[in-house]
mmCIF file of C-alpha atoms in Angstrom:
data_model
loop_
_atom_site.group_PDB
_atom_site.id
_atom_site.type_symbol
_atom_site.label_atom_id
_atom_site.label_comp_id
_atom_site.label_asym_id
_atom_site.label_seq_id
_atom_site.Cartn_x
_atom_site.Cartn_y
_atom_site.Cartn_z
ATOM 1 C CA MET A 1 157.225 18.799 259.457
ATOM 2 C CA LYS A 2 158.421 19.023 263.057
ATOM 3 C CA LYS A 3 159.702 22.542 262.432
ATOM 4 C CA ILE A 4 156.328 23.618 261.037
ATOM 5 C CA LEU A 5 154.532 22.049 264.008
ATOM 6 C CA PHE A 6 156.875 23.837 266.432
ATOM 7 C CA LEU A 7 156.264 27.190 264.736
ATOM 8 C CA PHE A 8 152.531 26.587 264.801
ATOM 9 C CA LEU A 9 152.575 25.790 268.528
ATOM 10 C CA LEU A 10 154.760 28.833 269.223
ATOM 11 C CA PHE A 11 152.408 31.067 267.239
ATOM 12 C CA SER A 12 149.376 29.624 269.048
ATOM 13 C CA GLN A 13 150.991 30.249 272.434
ATOM 14 C CA CYS A 14 151.772 33.861 271.508
ATOM 15 C CA MET A 15 148.192 34.407 270.354
ATOM 16 C CA PHE A 16 146.838 32.868 273.562
ATOM 17 C CA SER A 17 149.109 35.050 275.711
ATOM 18 C CA GLN A 18 148.093 38.159 273.801
ATOM 19 C CA THR A 19 144.418 37.294 274.225
ATOM 20 C CA LEU A 20 144.996 36.692 277.946
ATOM 21 C CA PHE A 21 146.553 40.145 278.354
ATOM 22 C CA GLU A 22 143.761 41.806 276.375
ATOM 23 C CA LYS A 23 141.110 40.090 278.518
ATOM 24 C CA ALA A 24 142.909 41.183 281.686
ATOM 25 C CA GLU A 25 143.232 44.750 280.439
ATOM 26 C CA LYS A 26 139.539 44.865 279.569
ATOM 27 C CA LEU A 27 138.606 43.677 283.061
ATOM 28 C CA TYR A 28 140.935 46.259 284.588
ATOM 29 C CA LYS A 29 139.323 49.080 282.636
ATOM 30 C CA GLU A 30 135.944 47.809 283.849
ATOM 31 C CA LYS A 31 137.342 48.084 287.422
ATOM 32 C CA LYS A 32 137.061 44.313 287.943
ATOM 33 C CA PHE A 33 140.430 44.356 289.598
ATOM 34 C CA GLU A 34 140.490 40.947 291.287
ATOM 35 C CA GLU A 35 139.493 39.160 288.089
ATOM 36 C CA ALA A 36 142.048 41.153 286.123
ATOM 37 C CA LYS A 37 144.753 40.409 288.708
ATOM 38 C CA GLY A 38 144.503 36.646 288.197
ATOM 39 C CA LEU A 39 144.784 36.944 284.426
ATOM 40 C CA PHE A 40 147.664 39.421 284.620
ATOM 41 C CA GLU A 41 149.537 37.077 286.968
ATOM 42 C CA SER A 42 149.004 34.192 284.556
ATOM 43 C CA TYR A 43 150.200 36.278 281.638
ATOM 44 C CA LEU A 44 153.263 37.417 283.586
ATOM 45 C CA LYS A 45 154.400 33.794 283.883
ATOM 46 C CA SER A 46 154.760 33.614 280.100
ATOM 47 C CA ALA A 47 156.158 37.166 279.784
ATOM 48 C CA PRO A 48 157.938 37.914 283.092
ATOM 49 C CA ASN A 49 159.293 41.293 281.946
ATOM 50 C CA HIS A 50 156.131 42.628 280.319
ATOM 51 C CA GLN A 51 156.162 46.145 281.735
ATOM 52 C CA LYS A 52 152.535 47.076 281.216
ATOM 53 C CA THR A 53 151.428 43.916 283.032
ATOM 54 C CA ILE A 54 153.763 44.689 285.939
ATOM 55 C CA GLU A 55 152.408 48.244 286.065
ATOM 56 C CA TYR A 56 148.804 47.044 286.086
ATOM 57 C CA LEU A 57 149.576 44.615 288.918
ATOM 58 C CA GLY A 58 151.228 47.444 290.859
ATOM 59 C CA ASP A 59 148.181 49.648 290.296
ATOM 60 C CA ILE A 60 145.834 46.862 291.436
ATOM 61 C CA ALA A 61 147.908 46.301 294.573
ATOM 62 C CA GLY A 62 147.836 50.028 295.294
ATOM 63 C CA ASN A 63 144.077 50.130 294.798
ATOM 64 C CA SER A 64 143.813 47.399 297.447
ATOM 65 C CA LYS A 65 146.232 49.303 299.726
ATOM 66 C CA LYS A 66 148.733 46.451 299.544
ATOM 67 C CA TRP A 67 151.609 48.885 299.580
ATOM 68 C CA ASP A 68 154.474 46.407 299.908
ATOM 69 C CA VAL A 69 153.235 44.502 296.854
ATOM 70 C CA ALA A 70 152.802 47.729 294.874
ATOM 71 C CA ILE A 71 156.278 48.896 295.920
ATOM 72 C CA SER A 72 157.855 45.639 294.701
ATOM 73 C CA TYR A 73 156.237 45.953 291.253
ATOM 74 C CA TYR A 74 157.080 49.643 290.833
ATOM 75 C CA LYS A 75 160.626 49.072 292.085
ATOM 76 C CA LYS A 76 161.116 46.468 289.374
ATOM 77 C CA LEU A 77 159.799 48.881 286.760
ATOM 78 C CA LYS A 78 161.951 51.837 287.789
ATOM 79 C CA LEU A 79 165.052 49.612 287.878
ATOM 80 C CA GLN A 80 164.277 48.404 284.360
ATOM 81 C CA ASN A 81 163.451 51.958 283.235
ATOM 82 C CA PRO A 82 165.590 54.379 285.265
ATOM 83 C CA ASN A 83 164.622 57.245 282.948
ATOM 84 C CA SER A 84 160.856 56.833 283.371
ATOM 85 C CA ALA A 85 159.323 59.658 285.403
ATOM 86 C CA THR A 86 156.054 57.713 285.676
ATOM 87 C CA TYR A 87 157.635 54.677 287.322
ATOM 88 C CA TRP A 88 159.710 56.762 289.736
ATOM 89 C CA TYR A 89 156.586 58.714 290.669
ATOM 90 C CA LYS A 90 154.497 55.582 291.229
ATOM 91 C CA TYR A 91 157.292 54.036 293.295
ATOM 92 C CA GLY A 92 157.499 57.159 295.463
ATOM 93 C CA GLY A 93 153.723 57.297 295.766
ATOM 94 C CA ALA A 94 153.497 53.715 297.012
ATOM 95 C CA LEU A 95 156.307 54.388 299.502
ATOM 96 C CA GLY A 96 154.502 57.499 300.688
ATOM 97 C CA MET A 97 151.210 55.702 301.191
ATOM 98 C CA LYS A 98 152.943 52.936 303.126
ATOM 99 C CA ALA A 99 154.649 55.555 305.309
ATOM 100 C CA LYS A 100 151.248 57.021 306.177
ATOM 101 C CA SER A 101 149.930 53.617 307.199
ATOM 102 C CA ILE A 102 152.708 52.562 309.581
ATOM 103 C CA ASN A 103 154.311 53.688 312.831
ATOM 104 C CA LYS A 104 155.595 57.275 312.587
ATOM 105 C CA PHE A 105 159.082 56.319 313.742
ATOM 106 C CA LYS A 106 159.361 53.680 311.009
ATOM 107 C CA ALA A 107 157.958 56.143 308.492
ATOM 108 C CA LEU A 108 160.773 58.614 309.265
ATOM 109 C CA GLY A 109 163.256 56.173 307.768
ATOM 110 C CA MET A 110 161.355 56.202 304.467
ATOM 111 C CA ILE A 111 161.232 59.964 303.901
ATOM 112 C CA SER A 112 164.550 60.187 302.069
ATOM 113 C CA ASP A 113 163.564 57.447 299.596
ATOM 114 C CA ILE A 114 160.155 59.058 299.009
ATOM 115 C CA GLU A 115 161.683 62.478 298.376
ATOM 116 C CA THR A 116 164.354 61.020 296.088
ATOM 117 C CA ALA A 117 161.746 59.188 294.011
ATOM 118 C CA PHE A 118 159.612 62.305 293.483
ATOM 119 C CA LEU A 119 162.632 64.540 292.791
ATOM 120 C CA THR A 120 163.956 62.026 290.258
ATOM 121 C CA ALA A 121 160.596 61.944 288.484
ATOM 122 C CA ALA A 122 160.427 65.745 288.388
ATOM 123 C CA ASN A 123 163.978 66.037 287.058
ATOM 124 C CA LEU A 124 163.404 63.394 284.387
ATOM 125 C CA ASP A 125 160.304 65.097 283.028
ATOM 126 C CA LYS A 126 160.153 68.876 283.216
ATOM 127 C CA LYS A 127 156.389 68.786 282.598
ATOM 128 C CA HIS A 128 155.471 65.986 284.998
ATOM 129 C CA LEU A 129 152.570 67.412 287.007
ATOM 130 C CA GLU A 130 152.038 64.530 289.434
ATOM 131 C CA SER A 131 155.567 64.478 290.851
ATOM 132 C CA ARG A 132 155.507 68.243 291.396
ATOM 133 C CA TRP A 133 152.170 68.002 293.172
ATOM 134 C CA ALA A 134 153.609 65.217 295.325
ATOM 135 C CA LEU A 135 156.580 67.406 296.255
ATOM 136 C CA VAL A 136 154.308 70.349 297.139
ATOM 137 C CA MET A 137 152.316 68.123 299.474
ATOM 138 C CA LEU A 138 155.382 66.384 300.895
ATOM 139 C CA TYR A 139 157.200 69.602 301.821
ATOM 140 C CA ILE A 140 154.057 71.166 303.290
ATOM 141 C CA GLU A 141 153.089 68.152 305.404
ATOM 142 C CA LEU A 142 156.562 67.321 306.723
ATOM 143 C CA PRO A 143 157.697 69.106 309.891
ATOM 144 C CA GLY A 144 160.565 71.506 309.262
ATOM 145 C CA ILE A 145 162.929 69.491 311.427
ATOM 146 C CA ILE A 146 162.765 66.555 308.991
ATOM 147 C CA GLY A 147 162.763 68.412 305.708
ATOM 148 C CA GLY A 148 159.454 70.232 305.501
ATOM 149 C CA SER A 149 159.663 73.658 303.916
ATOM 150 C CA GLU A 150 157.137 76.145 302.571
ATOM 151 C CA THR A 151 159.891 77.613 300.385
ATOM 152 C CA LYS A 152 160.461 74.250 298.718
ATOM 153 C CA ALA A 153 156.720 73.704 298.323
ATOM 154 C CA VAL A 154 156.326 77.114 296.661
ATOM 155 C CA LYS A 155 159.212 76.288 294.301
ATOM 156 C CA TYR A 156 157.288 73.317 292.910
ATOM 157 C CA ALA A 157 154.011 75.252 292.900
ATOM 158 C CA ASP A 158 155.813 77.792 290.694
ATOM 159 C CA GLU A 159 156.974 74.969 288.419
ATOM 160 C CA LEU A 160 153.378 73.775 288.190
ATOM 161 C CA MET A 161 152.344 77.325 287.299
ATOM 162 C CA ALA A 162 154.847 77.319 284.431
ATOM 163 C CA ILE A 163 153.364 74.080 283.073
ATOM 164 C CA SER A 164 149.694 74.830 283.751
ATOM 165 C CA LYS A 165 148.367 78.026 285.313
ATOM 166 C CA GLY A 166 145.314 76.201 286.641
ATOM 167 C CA GLU A 167 147.450 73.618 288.446
ATOM 168 C CA GLY A 168 149.739 76.354 289.724
ATOM 169 C CA TYR A 169 146.913 78.410 291.255
ATOM 170 C CA LEU A 170 145.444 75.237 292.739
ATOM 171 C CA ALA A 171 148.790 74.361 294.341
ATOM 172 C CA LYS A 172 149.251 77.855 295.727
ATOM 173 C CA GLY A 173 145.699 77.735 297.083
ATOM 174 C CA TYR A 174 146.507 74.415 298.737
ATOM 175 C CA ILE A 175 149.531 75.940 300.451
ATOM 176 C CA ASP A 176 147.532 78.982 301.609
ATOM 177 C CA VAL A 177 144.769 76.788 303.046
ATOM 178 C CA TYR A 178 147.325 74.702 304.925
ATOM 179 C CA TYR A 179 148.725 77.805 306.594
ATOM 180 C CA LYS A 180 145.216 79.217 307.168
ATOM 181 C CA ARG A 181 145.756 82.168 304.858
ATOM 182 C CA TYR A 182 142.182 81.843 303.716
ATOM 183 C CA LYS A 183 141.786 85.189 301.895
ATOM 184 C CA ALA A 184 144.911 84.522 299.831
ATOM 185 C CA ALA A 185 143.649 80.977 299.236
ATOM 186 C CA GLU A 186 140.350 82.379 297.952
ATOM 187 C CA VAL A 187 142.135 84.469 295.316
ATOM 188 C CA ASN A 188 144.190 81.513 294.091
ATOM 189 C CA LEU A 189 141.333 79.004 294.131
ATOM 190 C CA ILE A 190 138.993 81.365 292.255
ATOM 191 C CA LYS A 191 141.632 81.712 289.533
ATOM 192 C CA ALA A 192 142.114 77.939 289.465
ATOM 193 C CA HIS A 193 138.367 77.400 289.143
ATOM 194 C CA GLN A 194 137.990 80.012 286.419
ATOM 195 C CA LEU A 195 140.671 78.243 284.406
ATOM 196 C CA GLY A 196 139.791 74.633 285.188
ATOM 197 C CA LYS A 197 136.035 74.501 285.794
ATOM 198 C CA SER A 198 136.614 70.997 287.147
ATOM 199 C CA ALA A 199 135.141 68.971 289.985
ATOM 200 C CA ILE A 200 138.421 69.346 291.865
ATOM 201 C CA THR A 201 138.562 73.147 291.632
ATOM 202 C CA TYR A 202 134.882 73.353 292.580
ATOM 203 C CA ASP A 203 135.355 71.083 295.603
ATOM 204 C CA LYS A 204 138.365 73.039 296.872
ATOM 205 C CA LEU A 205 136.621 76.385 296.535
ATOM 206 C CA TYR A 206 133.353 75.126 298.045
ATOM 207 C CA ASP A 207 135.241 73.583 300.969
ATOM 208 C CA LEU A 208 137.062 76.861 301.562
ATOM 209 C CA TYR A 209 133.838 78.876 301.687
ATOM 210 C CA MET A 210 131.773 76.357 303.626
ATOM 211 C CA TYR A 211 134.225 75.074 306.215
ATOM 212 C CA LYS A 212 137.126 77.522 306.429
ATOM 213 C CA LEU A 213 135.590 80.965 305.835
ATOM 214 C CA LYS A 214 132.165 79.841 307.124
ATOM 215 C CA ASP A 215 130.511 81.803 304.328
ATOM 216 C CA LYS A 216 127.443 79.781 303.341
ATOM 217 C CA GLU A 217 126.255 82.393 300.850
ATOM 218 C CA LYS A 218 129.447 82.151 298.789
ATOM 219 C CA ALA A 219 129.375 78.380 299.101
ATOM 220 C CA GLN A 220 125.846 78.277 297.717
ATOM 221 C CA ASN A 221 126.723 80.723 294.935
ATOM 222 C CA ILE A 222 129.618 78.592 293.758
ATOM 223 C CA LYS A 223 127.332 75.560 293.946
ATOM 224 C CA LYS A 224 124.910 77.260 291.561
#
C-alpha cells in the first residue's frame, strides 16, 4: 500500500511539474516574460538540469538586458552541450551585448571569448546562419588592431551566400554600407530584396536610398 501511495505521489508531482512548465512556456510565447520567469524558476527547482527551462530563463534575462544572468544560463547550457551551435551562439551573443554596455577597456578583455563562442558555433554547424552573421558584424565593427578584418568578414559573408543567397547578398550589402561603398551596396541589397522580399531587406534598401544615397525618389519607389 505504501509503495502504491509513493508511486501515486511521484506521478502527481511529475504531472504538476509538467503542467508548471507548460504554463510558463505559454506565458513566454505570449511575451509575458516576468510571469513566465517566476514559473520557470519554480520548475527549475524540481528539474535543475532541464535545458529548455534554462534556455528560456536565459532568453528572458537577455530580453531584460540582464547580460550577466543570461551569460550564466547560457554558459551552463554550452558546458552541458559542448556540441550545440545554438548554445555557443547564445553565449557569445550575451557576452557581446554585455561588452557593448560596459567600459571599452573592460570590453577588450571579452573579445577573445566572444570570437571563440561564435567561431565554435559556426564550426559545429556548417549551416548556422546566426553565428556567421555575428562574425561578419564582429569583424567589421572591431578595429583592425584588435582583430577587426574586412577579409574575415567577407569570408563569413561568402559562407552565408553558400547557405542562402539572400542572406549572403544582405551580408555583403551590410559590409559595403559600413565602408560607404553605397553603389556596390545598392547592387547587393537589391538582389537580397528580390530574393527575400522581407521587412529586413526592405528596411535596409530603403535606409540606403533615403539616408545614404539621399535619393528620395528611389526610396519612395521601393516603399510602393
